[in-house]
Amino acid sequence: MSCDLIALANAGIRGLHPYQAGKPVSELERELGISNVVKLASNENPLGISDKVKQALVSEFTELSRYPDANGFYLKEKLASRLGVESAQITLGNGSNDVLELIARTFVSAEHEVMFAEHAFVVYPLVTQAIGAKPCVVPAKAYGHDLDAMAAAISDKTKMIFIANPNNPTGTFLSKECLKAFIAAVPKDVIVVLDEAYDEYVDASDRANSVEWLNDYPNLVVTRTFSKAYGLAGLRVGYSVSSADMAGLLNRLRQPFNVNSLALKAAEVALDDNEFLHESVSVNRQGMTQLTDFFRQQQINFIPSWGNFVTFDTGRNGTDVYDALLHQGVIVRPIGGYGLPNHLRVSIGTSEENNRFIDALTSVLSL
Ligand SMILES: *Cc1c(COP(=O)(O)O)cnc(C)c1O
């Protein structure tokens, strides 16, 4: 007897397409039989992992036969004191993706609408679709969030609004004044998820003190990650800061051991390694100048970015340029799936990596 498993799946899951991750270095090397590949495709930290974290991880190995601390006590304490909140307001996740999904699954069901901007981070439509809720995609303004249009689009059905600041893949940034005014205008029964995965790269003077806003807006939740500026993408650890009540709800659904022991340890040590963080931000700033100077010289349009990546217009089919770059051993990210078929996103690397990209793009576009 045959069995149509696809028909058996939840409707939301049937319509899902799997997440397209950046191509791994080993995969391209295997496919093309080349070495020395440069990956600038997943907004990873080009400095790798900090030496202090490496040492701490080695001493943690002996503990791996034990389950992790299900509450992540020490990491939450450290984050709470850093952020000026209570431990009970922190929710840890297997990357902030895990937390974003937890938040959506806690509040959204199939009868609701979830709002996000055109060209916004792909996890928002994915999780909305998985739940079977209705996406409300608000057209972008200059590639970024159009907050006025978003406020105007809120309806009785709107249950959650996702905002990435800076946004990925466009790198666009909303000023703290605009953002705060928007959050103040959102009805209190609509959850606002403010995804600040790239917060550490934003100049201190521009950065919003969004965690302070939690006192005034109990419907707000802020997410951050150790995957980018802290250089721990492979370990998977991120977190949210919210009211203690909201964290309590998320904790009901959270898998008890969603953050592994190595990730907990690494994140604790990384939080104290200010030197590495500053170096990461400084390398990013230099690399951003290197790449945007090149784009300007070559009159390649790019979207000004506040993150650790830049999205630029290839002036032709982006996937063709992406493929040609692969053959030069450089992996970037096509973003046709974000409604930007002619653009590519390049993560900022070390200056040598950026030069490899610049040389490869110059040859591919025959500049
Ligand atoms: C990279 C990224 C994340 C974080 O991913 P992790 O799961 O923490 O690795 C979240 N939001 C945005 C917008 C991102 O670009």
Short mmCIF file of C-alpha atoms and ligand atoms in Angstrom, two decimals:
data_model
loop_
_atom_site.label_atom_id
_atom_site.label_comp_id
_atom_site.label_asym_id
_atom_site.label_seq_id
_atom_site.Cartn_x
_atom_site.Cartn_y
_atom_site.Cartn_z
CA MET A 1 0.00 0.00 0.00
CA SER A 2 1.46 3.35 -0.96
CA CYS A 3 1.33 6.22 1.42
CA ASP A 4 1.48 9.88 0.46
CA LEU A 5 3.59 11.21 3.29
CA ILE A 6 3.56 14.71 1.84
CA ALA A 7 -0.23 14.80 2.04
CA LEU A 8 0.05 13.71 5.67
CA ALA A 9 2.29 16.63 6.64
CA ASN A 10 0.90 19.81 8.22
CA ALA A 11 -0.24 22.31 5.60
CA GLY A 12 2.36 24.86 6.75
CA ILE A 13 5.16 22.33 6.36
CA ARG A 14 3.99 21.24 2.88
CA GLY A 15 4.50 24.80 1.60
CA LEU A 16 7.96 25.20 3.16
CA HIS A 17 11.24 25.31 1.26
CA PRO A 18 14.33 24.34 3.21
CA TYR A 19 16.65 27.15 4.30
CA GLN A 20 19.43 27.77 1.77
CA ALA A 21 22.62 28.09 3.78
CA GLY A 22 25.89 29.56 2.53
CA LYS A 23 27.95 26.98 0.65
CA PRO A 24 30.53 25.32 2.93
CA VAL A 25 34.21 25.74 1.96
CA SER A 26 34.79 21.96 2.00
CA GLU A 27 31.89 21.43 -0.44
CA LEU A 28 33.25 23.84 -3.04
CA GLU A 29 36.78 22.46 -2.65
CA ARG A 30 35.41 18.95 -3.19
CA GLU A 31 33.30 19.96 -6.19
CA LEU A 32 35.96 21.93 -8.03
CA GLY A 33 39.04 20.08 -6.78
CA ILE A 34 40.57 23.36 -5.63
CA SER A 35 41.92 24.65 -2.32
CA ASN A 36 42.34 28.03 -0.70
CA VAL A 37 38.66 28.88 -1.02
CA VAL A 38 37.45 32.10 0.61
CA LYS A 39 33.97 32.02 2.16
CA LEU A 40 32.29 35.39 2.52
CA ALA A 41 28.77 33.99 2.47
CA SER A 42 27.37 33.67 5.99
CA ASN A 43 28.39 36.83 7.88
CA GLU A 44 30.82 34.84 10.00
CA ASN A 45 33.64 36.46 11.96
CA PRO A 46 36.81 36.45 9.79
CA LEU A 47 39.01 36.44 12.93
CA GLY A 48 37.70 33.00 13.84
CA ILE A 49 37.29 32.14 17.50
CA SER A 50 39.07 34.05 20.29
CA ASP A 51 42.09 32.39 21.95
CA LYS A 52 40.52 32.77 25.38
CA VAL A 53 37.41 30.91 24.22
CA LYS A 54 39.53 28.17 22.66
CA GLN A 55 41.31 27.54 25.96
CA ALA A 56 38.06 27.48 27.91
CA LEU A 57 36.58 24.99 25.47
CA VAL A 58 39.45 22.56 25.95
CA SER A 59 38.93 22.50 29.70
CA GLU A 60 35.20 21.95 29.15
CA PHE A 61 35.79 18.74 27.15
CA THR A 62 36.01 16.61 30.28
CA GLU A 63 32.46 17.64 31.21
CA LEU A 64 30.91 16.48 27.94
CA SER A 65 29.55 13.23 29.35
CA ARG A 66 27.16 15.33 31.46
CA TYR A 67 24.04 17.09 30.26
CA PRO A 68 24.43 20.86 30.03
CA ASP A 69 22.99 23.15 32.69
CA ALA A 70 19.40 23.26 31.45
CA ASN A 71 18.99 26.79 32.82
CA GLY A 72 22.29 28.20 31.57
CA PHE A 73 22.64 29.78 35.02
CA TYR A 74 26.11 31.34 34.67
CA LEU A 75 25.66 32.68 31.16
CA LYS A 76 22.30 34.22 32.04
CA GLU A 77 23.79 35.81 35.19
CA LYS A 78 26.60 37.30 33.17
CA LEU A 79 24.30 38.57 30.42
CA ALA A 80 21.86 39.99 32.96
CA SER A 81 24.51 41.97 34.79
CA ARG A 82 25.94 43.20 31.48
CA LEU A 83 22.52 44.32 30.26
CA GLY A 84 21.18 45.65 33.55
CA VAL A 85 18.24 43.22 33.69
CA GLU A 86 17.22 40.24 35.81
CA SER A 87 18.38 36.74 34.86
CA ALA A 88 14.73 35.78 34.64
CA GLN A 89 14.38 38.08 31.62
CA ILE A 90 16.90 36.15 29.50
CA THR A 91 16.04 33.18 27.27
CA LEU A 92 18.93 31.26 25.75
CA GLY A 93 18.71 29.53 22.39
CA ASN A 94 20.51 27.26 19.97
CA GLY A 95 21.46 30.34 18.00
CA SER A 96 19.05 33.27 18.04
CA ASN A 97 17.14 31.48 15.26
CA ASP A 98 15.99 29.04 17.90
CA VAL A 99 14.76 31.91 20.08
CA LEU A 100 13.00 33.60 17.14
CA GLU A 101 11.14 30.40 16.46
CA LEU A 102 10.32 29.90 20.15
CA ILE A 103 8.83 33.38 20.34
CA ALA A 104 6.70 32.82 17.24
CA ARG A 105 5.49 29.38 18.37
CA THR A 106 4.63 30.73 21.80
CA PHE A 107 2.37 33.52 20.52
CA VAL A 108 1.31 32.87 16.93
CA SER A 109 -1.20 30.35 15.63
CA ALA A 110 -2.78 29.70 12.26
CA GLU A 111 -5.48 32.39 12.55
CA HIS A 112 -2.94 35.18 13.06
CA GLU A 113 -0.91 37.41 10.79
CA VAL A 114 2.80 38.01 11.17
CA MET A 115 4.27 41.22 9.78
CA PHE A 116 7.75 41.78 8.42
CA ALA A 117 9.34 43.90 5.71
CA GLU A 118 10.12 42.95 2.14
CA HIS A 119 13.81 41.82 1.96
CA ALA A 120 13.77 41.02 5.70
CA PHE A 121 15.57 38.06 7.27
CA VAL A 122 14.33 34.75 5.85
CA VAL A 123 13.64 33.10 9.18
CA TYR A 124 10.55 35.34 9.66
CA PRO A 125 8.67 34.02 6.61
CA LEU A 126 9.91 30.47 7.32
CA VAL A 127 8.56 30.33 10.84
CA THR A 128 5.31 32.06 9.84
CA GLN A 129 4.75 29.48 7.11
CA ALA A 130 5.64 26.59 9.42
CA ILE A 131 2.99 27.69 11.91
CA GLY A 132 0.47 28.09 9.08
CA ALA A 133 -0.06 31.79 9.93
CA LYS A 134 -0.50 34.48 7.30
CA PRO A 135 2.50 36.61 6.37
CA CYS A 136 1.95 40.35 5.96
CA VAL A 137 4.91 41.55 3.91
CA VAL A 138 5.23 45.33 3.87
CA PRO A 139 7.04 46.74 0.81
CA ALA A 140 10.50 48.08 1.61
CA LYS A 141 11.54 51.72 1.39
CA ALA A 142 15.09 52.17 0.04
CA TYR A 143 15.64 48.44 0.73
CA GLY A 144 14.83 48.89 4.41
CA HIS A 145 11.84 48.79 6.74
CA ASP A 146 9.12 51.34 5.97
CA LEU A 147 7.94 51.86 9.52
CA ASP A 148 5.09 54.21 8.58
CA ALA A 149 3.70 51.65 6.15
CA MET A 150 4.16 48.91 8.73
CA ALA A 151 2.28 50.89 11.39
CA ALA A 152 -0.51 51.55 8.90
CA ALA A 153 -0.74 47.85 7.99
CA ILE A 154 -1.37 46.64 11.56
CA SER A 155 -4.82 45.03 11.80
CA ASP A 156 -6.86 43.07 14.35
CA LYS A 157 -5.23 39.91 13.04
CA THR A 158 -1.65 41.09 13.48
CA LYS A 159 -0.09 39.10 16.30
CA MET A 160 3.63 39.62 15.78
CA ILE A 161 5.97 42.04 14.02
CA PHE A 162 9.57 41.11 13.23
CA ILE A 163 12.13 43.86 12.74
CA ALA A 164 15.82 43.21 12.09
CA ASN A 165 18.05 46.17 12.96
CA PRO A 166 20.41 46.18 11.12
CA ASN A 167 18.54 44.07 8.59
CA ASN A 168 20.05 41.06 6.83
CA PRO A 169 20.59 40.83 3.82
CA THR A 170 20.26 44.55 3.08
CA GLY A 171 22.28 45.96 6.01
CA THR A 172 19.80 48.83 6.43
CA PHE A 173 19.44 50.47 9.82
CA LEU A 174 16.63 52.29 11.64
CA SER A 175 17.49 55.16 13.98
CA LYS A 176 16.62 54.65 17.63
CA GLU A 177 14.19 57.59 17.50
CA CYS A 178 12.17 56.13 14.59
CA LEU A 179 12.24 52.67 16.05
CA LYS A 180 11.10 53.76 19.49
CA ALA A 181 8.28 55.86 18.05
CA PHE A 182 7.13 52.84 16.04
CA ILE A 183 7.19 50.49 19.03
CA ALA A 184 5.25 53.05 21.07
CA ALA A 185 2.56 53.11 18.37
CA VAL A 186 2.10 49.31 18.22
CA PRO A 187 -0.92 48.03 20.19
CA LYS A 188 0.13 46.25 23.39
CA ASP A 189 -1.38 42.93 22.29
CA VAL A 190 0.97 42.73 19.28
CA ILE A 191 4.40 41.25 20.03
CA VAL A 192 7.33 43.18 18.55
CA VAL A 193 10.44 41.08 17.98
CA LEU A 194 13.50 43.28 17.56
CA ASP A 195 16.31 41.18 16.08
CA GLU A 196 19.66 42.83 16.81
CA ALA A 197 22.03 40.14 15.52
CA TYR A 198 24.49 42.81 14.29
CA ASP A 199 24.14 45.22 17.21
CA GLU A 200 27.82 45.05 18.20
CA TYR A 201 28.87 46.41 14.79
CA VAL A 202 26.75 49.54 15.13
CA ASP A 203 28.54 52.66 16.44
CA ALA A 204 27.77 53.18 20.12
CA SER A 205 26.27 56.60 19.37
CA ASP A 206 23.77 55.12 16.89
CA ARG A 207 22.95 51.97 18.86
CA ALA A 208 19.52 51.89 20.48
CA ASN A 209 19.30 51.06 24.17
CA SER A 210 16.48 48.75 23.25
CA VAL A 211 16.78 46.67 26.41
CA GLU A 212 15.76 49.75 28.42
CA TRP A 213 12.60 50.06 26.34
CA LEU A 214 11.41 46.74 27.79
CA ASN A 215 10.33 48.63 30.92
CA ASP A 216 7.80 50.62 28.92
CA TYR A 217 6.79 48.01 26.34
CA PRO A 218 6.03 44.56 27.78
CA ASN A 219 5.10 43.38 24.25
CA LEU A 220 8.72 43.94 23.10
CA VAL A 221 11.39 41.23 22.93
CA VAL A 222 14.99 41.85 21.81
CA THR A 223 17.14 39.06 20.35
CA ARG A 224 20.94 38.97 19.99
CA THR A 225 23.53 36.38 19.08
CA PHE A 226 27.06 35.14 19.66
CA SER A 227 27.29 34.05 16.01
CA LYS A 228 28.54 37.27 14.46
CA ALA A 229 30.81 39.72 16.33
CA TYR A 230 31.63 37.13 19.02
CA GLY A 231 32.73 34.58 16.42
CA LEU A 232 30.80 31.55 17.71
CA ALA A 233 28.51 30.74 14.75
CA GLY A 234 29.42 27.04 14.80
CA LEU A 235 28.52 26.59 18.45
CA ARG A 236 24.97 27.98 18.11
CA VAL A 237 24.14 30.33 20.94
CA GLY A 238 21.88 33.35 21.02
CA TYR A 239 19.40 34.87 23.45
CA SER A 240 16.43 37.11 23.97
CA VAL A 241 15.75 39.76 26.57
CA SER A 242 12.11 40.36 27.45
CA SER A 243 9.86 40.79 30.46
CA ALA A 244 10.28 37.98 32.97
CA ASP A 245 6.69 36.96 32.20
CA MET A 246 7.44 36.53 28.52
CA ALA A 247 10.64 34.63 29.29
CA GLY A 248 8.60 32.34 31.53
CA LEU A 249 6.29 31.55 28.62
CA LEU A 250 9.19 30.87 26.24
CA ASN A 251 10.72 28.62 28.86
CA ARG A 252 7.62 26.37 28.80
CA LEU A 253 8.22 25.53 25.16
CA ARG A 254 12.02 25.62 25.12
CA GLN A 255 13.77 22.27 24.89
CA PRO A 256 15.52 21.80 28.23
CA PHE A 257 19.01 21.32 26.80
CA ASN A 258 18.73 23.58 23.75
CA VAL A 259 22.15 25.15 24.39
CA ASN A 260 25.04 22.71 24.73
CA SER A 261 27.77 22.88 27.37
CA LEU A 262 30.51 24.05 25.02
CA ALA A 263 28.32 26.85 23.71
CA LEU A 264 27.39 27.98 27.24
CA LYS A 265 31.03 28.03 28.30
CA ALA A 266 32.25 29.72 25.14
CA ALA A 267 29.63 32.46 25.34
CA GLU A 268 30.49 33.20 28.99
CA VAL A 269 34.16 33.63 28.16
CA ALA A 270 33.45 35.52 24.92
CA LEU A 271 31.36 38.08 26.82
CA ASP A 272 34.41 39.02 28.88
CA ASP A 273 36.83 39.11 25.97
CA ASN A 274 36.45 42.79 25.12
CA GLU A 275 39.73 42.86 23.25
CA PHE A 276 38.52 40.27 20.73
CA LEU A 277 35.20 42.05 20.29
CA HIS A 278 36.91 45.39 19.64
CA GLU A 279 39.30 43.79 17.19
CA SER A 280 36.36 42.16 15.36
CA VAL A 281 34.53 45.45 15.07
CA SER A 282 37.66 47.27 13.96
CA VAL A 283 38.54 44.68 11.28
CA ASN A 284 34.95 44.96 10.09
CA ARG A 285 35.13 48.74 9.85
CA GLN A 286 38.36 48.60 7.83
CA GLY A 287 36.98 45.88 5.56
CA MET A 288 33.78 47.83 5.01
CA THR A 289 35.85 50.81 3.83
CA GLN A 290 37.96 48.56 1.60
CA LEU A 291 34.91 47.04 -0.11
CA THR A 292 32.80 50.19 -0.40
CA ASP A 293 35.78 52.18 -1.75
CA PHE A 294 36.12 49.51 -4.43
CA PHE A 295 32.40 49.56 -5.25
CA ARG A 296 32.48 53.37 -5.53
CA GLN A 297 35.54 53.33 -7.76
CA GLN A 298 33.92 50.79 -10.06
CA GLN A 299 30.53 52.51 -9.89
CA ILE A 300 28.92 49.37 -8.53
CA ASN A 301 25.78 50.27 -6.60
CA PHE A 302 25.67 48.94 -3.07
CA ILE A 303 23.29 49.32 -0.17
CA PRO A 304 24.96 51.20 2.71
CA SER A 305 25.30 48.62 5.49
CA TRP A 306 25.51 48.75 9.27
CA GLY A 307 26.35 45.04 9.54
CA ASN A 308 29.36 42.84 8.72
CA PHE A 309 28.36 42.42 5.07
CA VAL A 310 27.45 44.53 2.04
CA THR A 311 24.84 43.88 -0.61
CA PHE A 312 25.68 45.14 -4.08
CA ASP A 313 24.00 45.25 -7.47
CA THR A 314 25.78 43.15 -10.09
CA GLY A 315 23.77 44.78 -12.88
CA ARG A 316 22.93 41.33 -14.24
CA ASN A 317 21.66 38.01 -12.95
CA GLY A 318 23.28 37.67 -9.52
CA THR A 319 23.33 33.87 -9.63
CA ASP A 320 25.48 33.92 -12.78
CA VAL A 321 28.00 36.18 -11.05
CA TYR A 322 27.82 33.98 -7.94
CA ASP A 323 28.63 30.88 -10.02
CA ALA A 324 31.51 32.61 -11.77
CA LEU A 325 32.90 33.73 -8.38
CA LEU A 326 32.68 30.13 -7.13
CA HIS A 327 34.99 29.13 -9.97
CA GLN A 328 37.45 31.71 -8.69
CA GLY A 329 37.24 30.10 -5.26
CA VAL A 330 35.16 32.85 -3.67
CA ILE A 331 31.82 32.05 -2.04
CA VAL A 332 29.33 34.90 -1.56
CA ARG A 333 25.56 34.74 -1.18
CA PRO A 334 22.95 35.05 -3.93
CA ILE A 335 19.80 36.67 -2.57
CA GLY A 336 17.24 36.13 -5.31
CA GLY A 337 15.13 34.41 -2.65
CA TYR A 338 14.89 37.78 -0.89
CA GLY A 339 13.47 39.45 -3.99
CA LEU A 340 16.88 40.83 -5.03
CA PRO A 341 17.84 38.68 -8.05
CA ASN A 342 20.56 41.04 -9.33
CA HIS A 343 22.20 41.59 -5.98
CA LEU A 344 24.79 39.56 -4.10
CA ARG A 345 25.67 39.79 -0.43
CA VAL A 346 29.34 39.64 0.53
CA SER A 347 30.43 39.25 4.14
CA ILE A 348 33.35 41.40 5.26
CA GLY A 349 36.49 39.31 5.62
CA THR A 350 40.10 39.99 6.53
CA SER A 351 41.83 42.40 4.19
CA GLU A 352 43.37 39.49 2.25
CA GLU A 353 39.98 37.80 1.88
CA ASN A 354 38.43 41.06 0.75
CA ASN A 355 41.20 41.41 -1.83
CA ARG A 356 40.51 37.92 -3.11
CA PHE A 357 36.88 38.92 -3.54
CA ILE A 358 37.78 42.22 -5.22
CA ASP A 359 40.13 40.48 -7.68
CA ALA A 360 37.62 37.74 -8.44
CA LEU A 361 34.74 40.18 -8.97
CA THR A 362 36.93 42.41 -11.13
CA SER A 363 37.74 39.44 -13.35
CA VAL A 364 34.18 38.11 -13.43
CA LEU A 365 32.64 41.46 -14.33
CA SER A 366 35.68 42.28 -16.55
CA LEU A 367 35.97 45.70 -15.01
C1 LIG B 1 22.71 35.81 11.53
C2 LIG B 1 21.37 36.33 11.93
C3 LIG B 1 20.73 35.85 13.06
C4 LIG B 1 21.38 34.92 14.02
O1 LIG B 1 21.54 33.67 13.71
P1 LIG B 1 22.00 32.65 14.83
O2 LIG B 1 20.92 31.66 14.85
O3 LIG B 1 22.11 33.37 16.15
O4 LIG B 1 23.30 32.15 14.35
C5 LIG B 1 19.52 36.38 13.44
N1 LIG B 1 18.97 37.36 12.74
C6 LIG B 1 19.56 37.89 11.67
C7 LIG B 1 18.93 39.02 10.97
C8 LIG B 1 20.77 37.36 11.22
O5 LIG B 1 21.34 37.85 10.13
#
